[in-house]
């Protein structure tokens, strides 16, 4: 199941992208260009006037491919033209996957749709079904007595619709008294303040460089395209749309195909249509620009081919969605196939969280990964929505706690892999010895835990409670009675051991295994 990712980035943008952080609401009352496919996706030509708003190329193309925005019959998009109120409603309803419902309203009662507005007669027939659906979904302000269908939609009129479409109406109402710091905040109607505050918080809209919001400024079609892209990224799409969308980490790009892996490491290969639109970090790109470790979202046609590829490199988390919780901790265990992660929280408790199949896992640098790339000890910041992890950002590796101890060996248990040491303070501690721990005995070289005997003096290096190194100095009274291991020396003659500084006297014993005196 695919739950859409969260909205990103609250920024003050350049004038070209102001009002809606580069968003463009684009749809009109005219027919589309005839390239639609049955799933609601359309493979169309780039609009010939798209260059008038180059910053919005990706968003305009995406909305066209999704059949959310439709161009004009002359193959223009008119990106800088203001959108009308009826166009805004139609685009939002389509973005929510409710196109069929709106068309059904028109088909069943075309020309007689009841709309509670004094100027309902001025609403064009093609838009009536969309407005009826929007009213039924609670997207429109029912206190308004007129709709003004042909009027340019202002920023402050569009924002509440988008926030409601994202399911954040209750949050906006709760934020009704939020303090807005714009110089023209007084021009924002009291009823819209909470919606503006939430929209800013999730990165849906931003202010202008002069610290104004300009609530009454008309929204352009290019701006609307970006807003719709952010809105769609925050809602659960209908099942029909899910089947025509694929998302994951790129693991391979070969010829005209792209391989994606989900959070659980399962991979799928998709063919990319020859005329597909490809974007990397919102800029036009080619298939050759995409690399393993990038995240990609594909929009597929009815044949399962990708007609739109939206790829990105990893970026830091910048915003916090009102419906999300953030958890930080240290990875304790990962179940990639079961899509879960166990984290040790700052209070020392362990908790296991389910992970969404499409979750974004940022490994650092420009790259994304899967659950299988996370390791115990990784420090992570996780975003959860309704208890499920939707984003994981690796912050680093836990600094291991290390200590050095000195004392006299009082007991050794090779079978259990433990050693007991009497410290100078008089405290006796029993420690677990790590597999592969480096053990050396002065005068003998490398050894095993079985070669360490009570009475030996030792220096121990302990990491996270495990002994990783033991340096042993045999007790003086035993030096003349002990000899090196057979595996570490070669015999010159029947009595002397090469490399043993004290020579052999016929009474030497090996320090290792069953030949070591205890």
PDB file of N, CA and C in Angstrom, residues 402-451:
ATOM      1  N   UNK A 402      33.895   3.261  25.151  1.00  0.00           N
ATOM      2  CA  UNK A 402      35.109   2.462  25.312  1.00  0.00           C
ATOM      3  C   UNK A 402      35.732   2.720  26.676  1.00  0.00           C
ATOM      4  N   UNK A 403      36.390   1.685  27.183  1.00  0.00           N
ATOM      5  CA  UNK A 403      37.073   1.797  28.475  1.00  0.00           C
ATOM      6  C   UNK A 403      38.261   0.866  28.480  1.00  0.00           C
ATOM      7  N   UNK A 404      39.259   1.205  29.277  1.00  0.00           N
ATOM      8  CA  UNK A 404      40.429   0.344  29.458  1.00  0.00           C
ATOM      9  C   UNK A 404      40.534  -0.026  30.929  1.00  0.00           C
ATOM     10  N   UNK A 405      40.675  -1.320  31.194  1.00  0.00           N
ATOM     11  CA  UNK A 405      40.746  -1.829  32.556  1.00  0.00           C
ATOM     12  C   UNK A 405      42.066  -2.545  32.768  1.00  0.00           C
ATOM     13  N   UNK A 406      42.581  -2.455  33.983  1.00  0.00           N
ATOM     14  CA  UNK A 406      43.796  -3.178  34.361  1.00  0.00           C
ATOM     15  C   UNK A 406      43.520  -3.954  35.635  1.00  0.00           C
ATOM     16  N   UNK A 407      44.071  -5.158  35.691  1.00  0.00           N
ATOM     17  CA  UNK A 407      43.874  -5.954  36.891  1.00  0.00           C
ATOM     18  C   UNK A 407      44.493  -7.326  36.757  1.00  0.00           C
ATOM     19  N   UNK A 408      44.130  -8.196  37.693  1.00  0.00           N
ATOM     20  CA  UNK A 408      44.639  -9.574  37.716  1.00  0.00           C
ATOM     21  C   UNK A 408      43.498 -10.515  37.359  1.00  0.00           C
ATOM     22  N   UNK A 409      43.766 -11.421  36.446  1.00  0.00           N
ATOM     23  CA  UNK A 409      42.763 -12.398  36.045  1.00  0.00           C
ATOM     24  C   UNK A 409      42.464 -13.309  37.234  1.00  0.00           C
ATOM     25  N   UNK A 410      41.171 -13.380  37.595  1.00  0.00           N
ATOM     26  CA  UNK A 410      40.789 -14.261  38.699  1.00  0.00           C
ATOM     27  C   UNK A 410      40.026 -15.486  38.230  1.00  0.00           C
ATOM     28  N   UNK A 411      39.449 -15.426  37.044  1.00  0.00           N
ATOM     29  CA  UNK A 411      38.745 -16.596  36.502  1.00  0.00           C
ATOM     30  C   UNK A 411      38.587 -16.452  35.002  1.00  0.00           C
ATOM     31  N   UNK A 412      38.577 -17.582  34.306  1.00  0.00           N
ATOM     32  CA  UNK A 412      38.385 -17.618  32.859  1.00  0.00           C
ATOM     33  C   UNK A 412      37.425 -18.756  32.520  1.00  0.00           C
ATOM     34  N   UNK A 413      36.458 -18.499  31.670  1.00  0.00           N
ATOM     35  CA  UNK A 413      35.530 -19.534  31.209  1.00  0.00           C
ATOM     36  C   UNK A 413      35.488 -19.497  29.686  1.00  0.00           C
ATOM     37  N   UNK A 414      36.384 -20.232  29.023  1.00  0.00           N
ATOM     38  CA  UNK A 414      36.429 -20.205  27.550  1.00  0.00           C
ATOM     39  C   UNK A 414      35.123 -20.637  26.906  1.00  0.00           C
ATOM     40  N   UNK A 415      34.414 -21.587  27.510  1.00  0.00           N
ATOM     41  CA  UNK A 415      33.176 -22.085  26.925  1.00  0.00           C
ATOM     42  C   UNK A 415      32.113 -20.982  26.904  1.00  0.00           C
ATOM     43  N   UNK A 416      32.033 -20.231  27.998  1.00  0.00           N
ATOM     44  CA  UNK A 416      31.052 -19.147  28.069  1.00  0.00           C
ATOM     45  C   UNK A 416      31.571 -17.876  27.430  1.00  0.00           C
ATOM     46  N   UNK A 417      32.888 -17.823  27.156  1.00  0.00           N
ATOM     47  CA  UNK A 417      33.473 -16.632  26.555  1.00  0.00           C
ATOM     48  C   UNK A 417      33.535 -15.461  27.502  1.00  0.00           C
ATOM     49  N   UNK A 418      33.852 -15.753  28.784  1.00  0.00           N
ATOM     50  CA  UNK A 418      33.923 -14.677  29.780  1.00  0.00           C
ATOM     51  C   UNK A 418      35.253 -14.717  30.515  1.00  0.00           C
ATOM     52  N   UNK A 419      35.582 -13.561  31.066  1.00  0.00           N
ATOM     53  CA  UNK A 419      36.791 -13.444  31.864  1.00  0.00           C
ATOM     54  C   UNK A 419      36.456 -12.588  33.082  1.00  0.00           C
ATOM     55  N   UNK A 420      37.007 -12.987  34.240  1.00  0.00           N
ATOM     56  CA  UNK A 420      36.775 -12.229  35.468  1.00  0.00           C
ATOM     57  C   UNK A 420      38.088 -11.592  35.893  1.00  0.00           C
ATOM     58  N   UNK A 421      38.012 -10.292  36.210  1.00  0.00           N
ATOM     59  CA  UNK A 421      39.218  -9.528  36.524  1.00  0.00           C
ATOM     60  C   UNK A 421      39.059  -8.863  37.888  1.00  0.00           C
ATOM     61  N   UNK A 422      40.130  -8.961  38.700  1.00  0.00           N
ATOM     62  CA  UNK A 422      40.183  -8.258  39.981  1.00  0.00           C
ATOM     63  C   UNK A 422      40.896  -6.943  39.743  1.00  0.00           C
ATOM     64  N   UNK A 423      40.147  -5.831  39.871  1.00  0.00           N
ATOM     65  CA  UNK A 423      40.708  -4.526  39.598  1.00  0.00           C
ATOM     66  C   UNK A 423      41.497  -4.005  40.794  1.00  0.00           C
ATOM     67  N   UNK A 424      42.318  -2.975  40.546  1.00  0.00           N
ATOM     68  CA  UNK A 424      43.134  -2.407  41.617  1.00  0.00           C
ATOM     69  C   UNK A 424      42.280  -1.850  42.742  1.00  0.00           C
ATOM     70  N   UNK A 425      41.051  -1.476  42.413  1.00  0.00           N
ATOM     71  CA  UNK A 425      40.154  -0.929  43.426  1.00  0.00           C
ATOM     72  C   UNK A 425      39.598  -1.985  44.349  1.00  0.00           C
ATOM     73  N   UNK A 426      39.873  -3.244  44.019  1.00  0.00           N
ATOM     74  CA  UNK A 426      39.354  -4.349  44.807  1.00  0.00           C
ATOM     75  C   UNK A 426      38.050  -4.904  44.250  1.00  0.00           C
ATOM     76  N   UNK A 427      37.482  -4.235  43.228  1.00  0.00           N
ATOM     77  CA  UNK A 427      36.242  -4.707  42.608  1.00  0.00           C
ATOM     78  C   UNK A 427      36.556  -5.833  41.631  1.00  0.00           C
ATOM     79  N   UNK A 428      35.710  -6.834  41.617  1.00  0.00           N
ATOM     80  CA  UNK A 428      35.873  -7.962  40.697  1.00  0.00           C
ATOM     81  C   UNK A 428      34.738  -7.911  39.682  1.00  0.00           C
ATOM     82  N   UNK A 429      35.103  -7.898  38.405  1.00  0.00           N
ATOM     83  CA  UNK A 429      34.093  -7.800  37.351  1.00  0.00           C
ATOM     84  C   UNK A 429      34.247  -8.950  36.371  1.00  0.00           C
ATOM     85  N   UNK A 430      33.107  -9.454  35.908  1.00  0.00           N
ATOM     86  CA  UNK A 430      33.092 -10.501  34.885  1.00  0.00           C
ATOM     87  C   UNK A 430      32.599  -9.889  33.584  1.00  0.00           C
ATOM     88  N   UNK A 431      33.343 -10.058  32.516  1.00  0.00           N
ATOM     89  CA  UNK A 431      33.044  -9.441  31.235  1.00  0.00           C
ATOM     90  C   UNK A 431      32.953 -10.474  30.128  1.00  0.00           C
ATOM     91  N   UNK A 432      32.111 -10.199  29.152  1.00  0.00           N
ATOM     92  CA  UNK A 432      31.991 -11.062  27.979  1.00  0.00           C
ATOM     93  C   UNK A 432      33.058 -10.683  26.969  1.00  0.00           C
ATOM     94  N   UNK A 433      33.698 -11.677  26.399  1.00  0.00           N
ATOM     95  CA  UNK A 433      34.762 -11.448  25.420  1.00  0.00           C
ATOM     96  C   UNK A 433      34.167 -11.569  24.022  1.00  0.00           C
ATOM     97  N   UNK A 434      34.362 -10.546  23.196  1.00  0.00           N
ATOM     98  CA  UNK A 434      33.804 -10.534  21.847  1.00  0.00           C
ATOM     99  C   UNK A 434      34.431 -11.600  20.973  1.00  0.00           C
ATOM    100  N   UNK A 435      33.638 -12.146  20.066  1.00  0.00           N
ATOM    101  CA  UNK A 435      34.189 -13.059  19.065  1.00  0.00           C
ATOM    102  C   UNK A 435      35.221 -12.295  18.247  1.00  0.00           C
ATOM    103  N   UNK A 436      36.375 -12.893  18.051  1.00  0.00           N
ATOM    104  CA  UNK A 436      37.419 -12.231  17.295  1.00  0.00           C
ATOM    105  C   UNK A 436      38.241 -11.259  18.104  1.00  0.00           C
ATOM    106  N   UNK A 437      38.054 -11.251  19.425  1.00  0.00           N
ATOM    107  CA  UNK A 437      38.856 -10.358  20.265  1.00  0.00           C
ATOM    108  C   UNK A 437      40.339 -10.678  20.101  1.00  0.00           C
ATOM    109  N   UNK A 438      41.174  -9.636  20.117  1.00  0.00           N
ATOM    110  CA  UNK A 438      42.627  -9.811  19.973  1.00  0.00           C
ATOM    111  C   UNK A 438      43.220 -10.087  21.358  1.00  0.00           C
ATOM    112  N   UNK A 439      43.808 -11.262  21.506  1.00  0.00           N
ATOM    113  CA  UNK A 439      44.407 -11.665  22.785  1.00  0.00           C
ATOM    114  C   UNK A 439      45.898 -11.937  22.553  1.00  0.00           C
ATOM    115  N   UNK A 440      46.742 -11.253  23.285  1.00  0.00           N
ATOM    116  CA  UNK A 440      48.190 -11.463  23.188  1.00  0.00           C
ATOM    117  C   UNK A 440      48.760 -11.694  24.575  1.00  0.00           C
ATOM    118  N   UNK A 441      49.766 -12.559  24.629  1.00  0.00           N
ATOM    119  CA  UNK A 441      50.464 -12.843  25.875  1.00  0.00           C
ATOM    120  C   UNK A 441      51.923 -12.457  25.700  1.00  0.00           C
ATOM    121  N   UNK A 442      52.385 -11.565  26.564  1.00  0.00           N
ATOM    122  CA  UNK A 442      53.746 -11.067  26.445  1.00  0.00           C
ATOM    123  C   UNK A 442      54.746 -12.217  26.453  1.00  0.00           C
ATOM    124  N   UNK A 443      55.592 -12.224  25.423  1.00  0.00           N
ATOM    125  CA  UNK A 443      56.581 -13.285  25.309  1.00  0.00           C
ATOM    126  C   UNK A 443      56.096 -14.484  24.531  1.00  0.00           C
ATOM    127  N   UNK A 444      54.772 -14.537  24.264  1.00  0.00           N
ATOM    128  CA  UNK A 444      54.212 -15.683  23.551  1.00  0.00           C
ATOM    129  C   UNK A 444      53.559 -15.285  22.228  1.00  0.00           C
ATOM    130  N   UNK A 445      53.087 -14.055  22.113  1.00  0.00           N
ATOM    131  CA  UNK A 445      52.406 -13.615  20.901  1.00  0.00           C
ATOM    132  C   UNK A 445      50.898 -13.832  20.981  1.00  0.00           C
ATOM    133  N   UNK A 446      50.276 -14.081  19.817  1.00  0.00           N
ATOM    134  CA  UNK A 446      48.824 -14.246  19.753  1.00  0.00           C
ATOM    135  C   UNK A 446      48.390 -15.504  20.491  1.00  0.00           C
ATOM    136  N   UNK A 447      47.210 -15.400  21.127  1.00  0.00           N
ATOM    137  CA  UNK A 447      46.722 -16.523  21.905  1.00  0.00           C
ATOM    138  C   UNK A 447      45.205 -16.558  21.848  1.00  0.00           C
ATOM    139  N   UNK A 448      44.630 -17.497  22.577  1.00  0.00           N
ATOM    140  CA  UNK A 448      43.177 -17.590  22.689  1.00  0.00           C
ATOM    141  C   UNK A 448      42.792 -17.409  24.149  1.00  0.00           C
ATOM    142  N   UNK A 449      41.479 -17.337  24.398  1.00  0.00           N
ATOM    143  CA  UNK A 449      41.019 -17.162  25.765  1.00  0.00           C
ATOM    144  C   UNK A 449      41.442 -18.335  26.644  1.00  0.00           C
ATOM    145  N   UNK A 450      41.575 -19.517  26.040  1.00  0.00           N
ATOM    146  CA  UNK A 450      41.980 -20.706  26.804  1.00  0.00           C
ATOM    147  C   UNK A 450      43.420 -20.604  27.296  1.00  0.00           C
ATOM    148  N   UNK A 451      44.206 -19.705  26.712  1.00  0.00           N
ATOM    149  CA  UNK A 451      45.606 -19.552  27.108  1.00  0.00           C
ATOM    150  C   UNK A 451      45.763 -18.603  28.293  1.00  0.00           C
TER     151      UNK A 451
END
